[in-house]
Amino acid sequence: MSPESDVKERAALHQHKASCHLKALRFRETVFEYTQALNLDPGSGKTLKLRARALEMAGSLAEARNDYQMLQTLPGGRTTEIEKKLAALEAEMVT
């Protein structure tokens, strides 16, 4: 097994653990596991998007906004869906 595939596999394990925590509504643990996965694979737009959603569900709107903004800087990250999500978060943070 190559070092790169080992890192990808470890990142995938953290993603799976995060999914389990999310199903149990353990948001802090969910965010932690997604962060661990991103530490291993920082360019994973999928993981960043999932962490943003978990942060949003946890009520950490400013952090979720930051993740969505970072997502826009990744290739293919500037989508209508993300722009709508950012606009909704901004509106929610104002009220």
CSV table of C-alpha atoms in Angstrom, one decimal:
chain,number,residue,atom,x,y,z
A,1,MET,CA,0.0,0.0,0.0
A,2,SER,CA,1.4,3.4,-1.0
A,3,PRO,CA,1.6,6.2,1.6
A,4,GLU,CA,-0.9,8.3,-0.4
A,5,SER,CA,-3.5,5.5,-0.5
A,6,ASP,CA,-2.9,5.0,3.2
A,7,VAL,CA,-3.7,8.6,3.9
A,8,LYS,CA,-6.8,8.5,1.7
A,9,GLU,CA,-8.0,5.4,3.5
A,10,ARG,CA,-7.5,6.9,6.9
A,11,ALA,CA,-9.4,10.0,5.8
A,12,ALA,CA,-12.2,7.8,4.6
A,13,LEU,CA,-12.3,6.1,8.0
A,14,HIS,CA,-12.7,9.5,9.7
A,15,GLN,CA,-15.5,10.3,7.3
A,16,HIS,CA,-17.3,7.1,8.1
A,17,LYS,CA,-16.9,7.7,11.8
A,18,ALA,CA,-18.3,11.2,11.3
A,19,SER,CA,-21.3,9.8,9.5
A,20,CYS,CA,-22.0,7.5,12.5
A,21,HIS,CA,-21.8,10.4,14.9
A,22,LEU,CA,-24.1,12.5,12.7
A,23,LYS,CA,-26.8,9.8,12.7
A,24,ALA,CA,-26.6,9.9,16.5
A,25,LEU,CA,-26.8,13.7,16.4
A,26,ARG,CA,-23.4,14.0,18.1
A,27,PHE,CA,-22.4,17.2,16.3
A,28,ARG,CA,-19.2,18.0,18.2
A,29,GLU,CA,-17.8,14.5,17.5
A,30,THR,CA,-19.1,14.7,13.9
A,31,VAL,CA,-17.2,18.0,13.3
A,32,PHE,CA,-14.1,16.5,15.0
A,33,GLU,CA,-14.0,13.5,12.7
A,34,TYR,CA,-14.6,15.6,9.6
A,35,THR,CA,-11.8,17.9,10.7
A,36,GLN,CA,-9.5,14.9,11.1
A,37,ALA,CA,-10.3,13.7,7.6
A,38,LEU,CA,-9.6,17.2,6.3
A,39,ASN,CA,-6.3,17.3,8.1
A,40,LEU,CA,-5.4,14.2,6.1
A,41,ASP,CA,-7.0,15.3,2.8
A,42,PRO,CA,-7.4,19.1,2.8
A,43,GLY,CA,-8.6,19.3,-0.8
A,44,SER,CA,-11.7,17.1,-0.2
A,45,GLY,CA,-14.6,19.3,-1.2
A,46,LYS,CA,-17.0,16.5,-0.2
A,47,THR,CA,-15.6,16.4,3.4
A,48,LEU,CA,-15.6,20.2,3.7
A,49,LYS,CA,-19.2,20.4,2.5
A,50,LEU,CA,-20.2,17.7,5.0
A,51,ARG,CA,-18.5,19.4,7.8
A,52,ALA,CA,-20.2,22.7,6.9
A,53,ARG,CA,-23.6,21.0,7.1
A,54,ALA,CA,-22.7,19.4,10.5
A,55,LEU,CA,-21.6,22.8,11.8
A,56,GLU,CA,-24.8,24.3,10.5
A,57,MET,CA,-26.8,21.6,12.3
A,58,ALA,CA,-24.9,22.3,15.5
A,59,GLY,CA,-25.7,26.0,15.3
A,60,SER,CA,-22.2,27.1,14.5
A,61,LEU,CA,-23.3,29.3,11.7
A,62,ALA,CA,-20.1,31.5,11.4
A,63,GLU,CA,-18.0,28.4,11.2
A,64,ALA,CA,-20.3,26.8,8.7
A,65,ARG,CA,-20.1,30.0,6.6
A,66,ASN,CA,-16.3,29.8,6.7
A,67,ASP,CA,-16.4,26.3,5.4
A,68,TYR,CA,-18.8,27.1,2.6
A,69,GLN,CA,-16.6,30.1,1.6
A,70,MET,CA,-13.5,27.8,1.6
A,71,LEU,CA,-15.5,25.3,-0.5
A,72,GLN,CA,-16.0,28.0,-3.1
A,73,THR,CA,-12.2,28.3,-3.5
A,74,LEU,CA,-11.9,24.7,-4.5
A,75,PRO,CA,-12.2,23.5,-8.1
A,76,GLY,CA,-15.9,23.2,-8.9
A,77,GLY,CA,-16.9,24.7,-5.5
A,78,ARG,CA,-18.5,27.9,-6.8
A,79,THR,CA,-22.0,26.5,-7.4
A,80,THR,CA,-25.5,28.0,-7.2
A,81,GLU,CA,-26.2,25.6,-4.3
A,82,ILE,CA,-23.3,26.9,-2.2
A,83,GLU,CA,-24.1,30.5,-3.1
A,84,LYS,CA,-27.7,30.0,-1.9
A,85,LYS,CA,-26.5,28.3,1.2
A,86,LEU,CA,-24.2,31.2,2.0
A,87,ALA,CA,-27.0,33.7,1.4
A,88,ALA,CA,-29.3,31.8,3.7
A,89,LEU,CA,-26.7,31.6,6.4
A,90,GLU,CA,-25.9,35.3,6.2
A,91,ALA,CA,-29.7,36.1,6.5
A,92,GLU,CA,-30.0,33.7,9.5
A,93,MET,CA,-27.0,35.2,11.2
A,94,VAL,CA,-28.4,38.7,10.9
A,95,THR,CA,-31.8,37.9,12.5
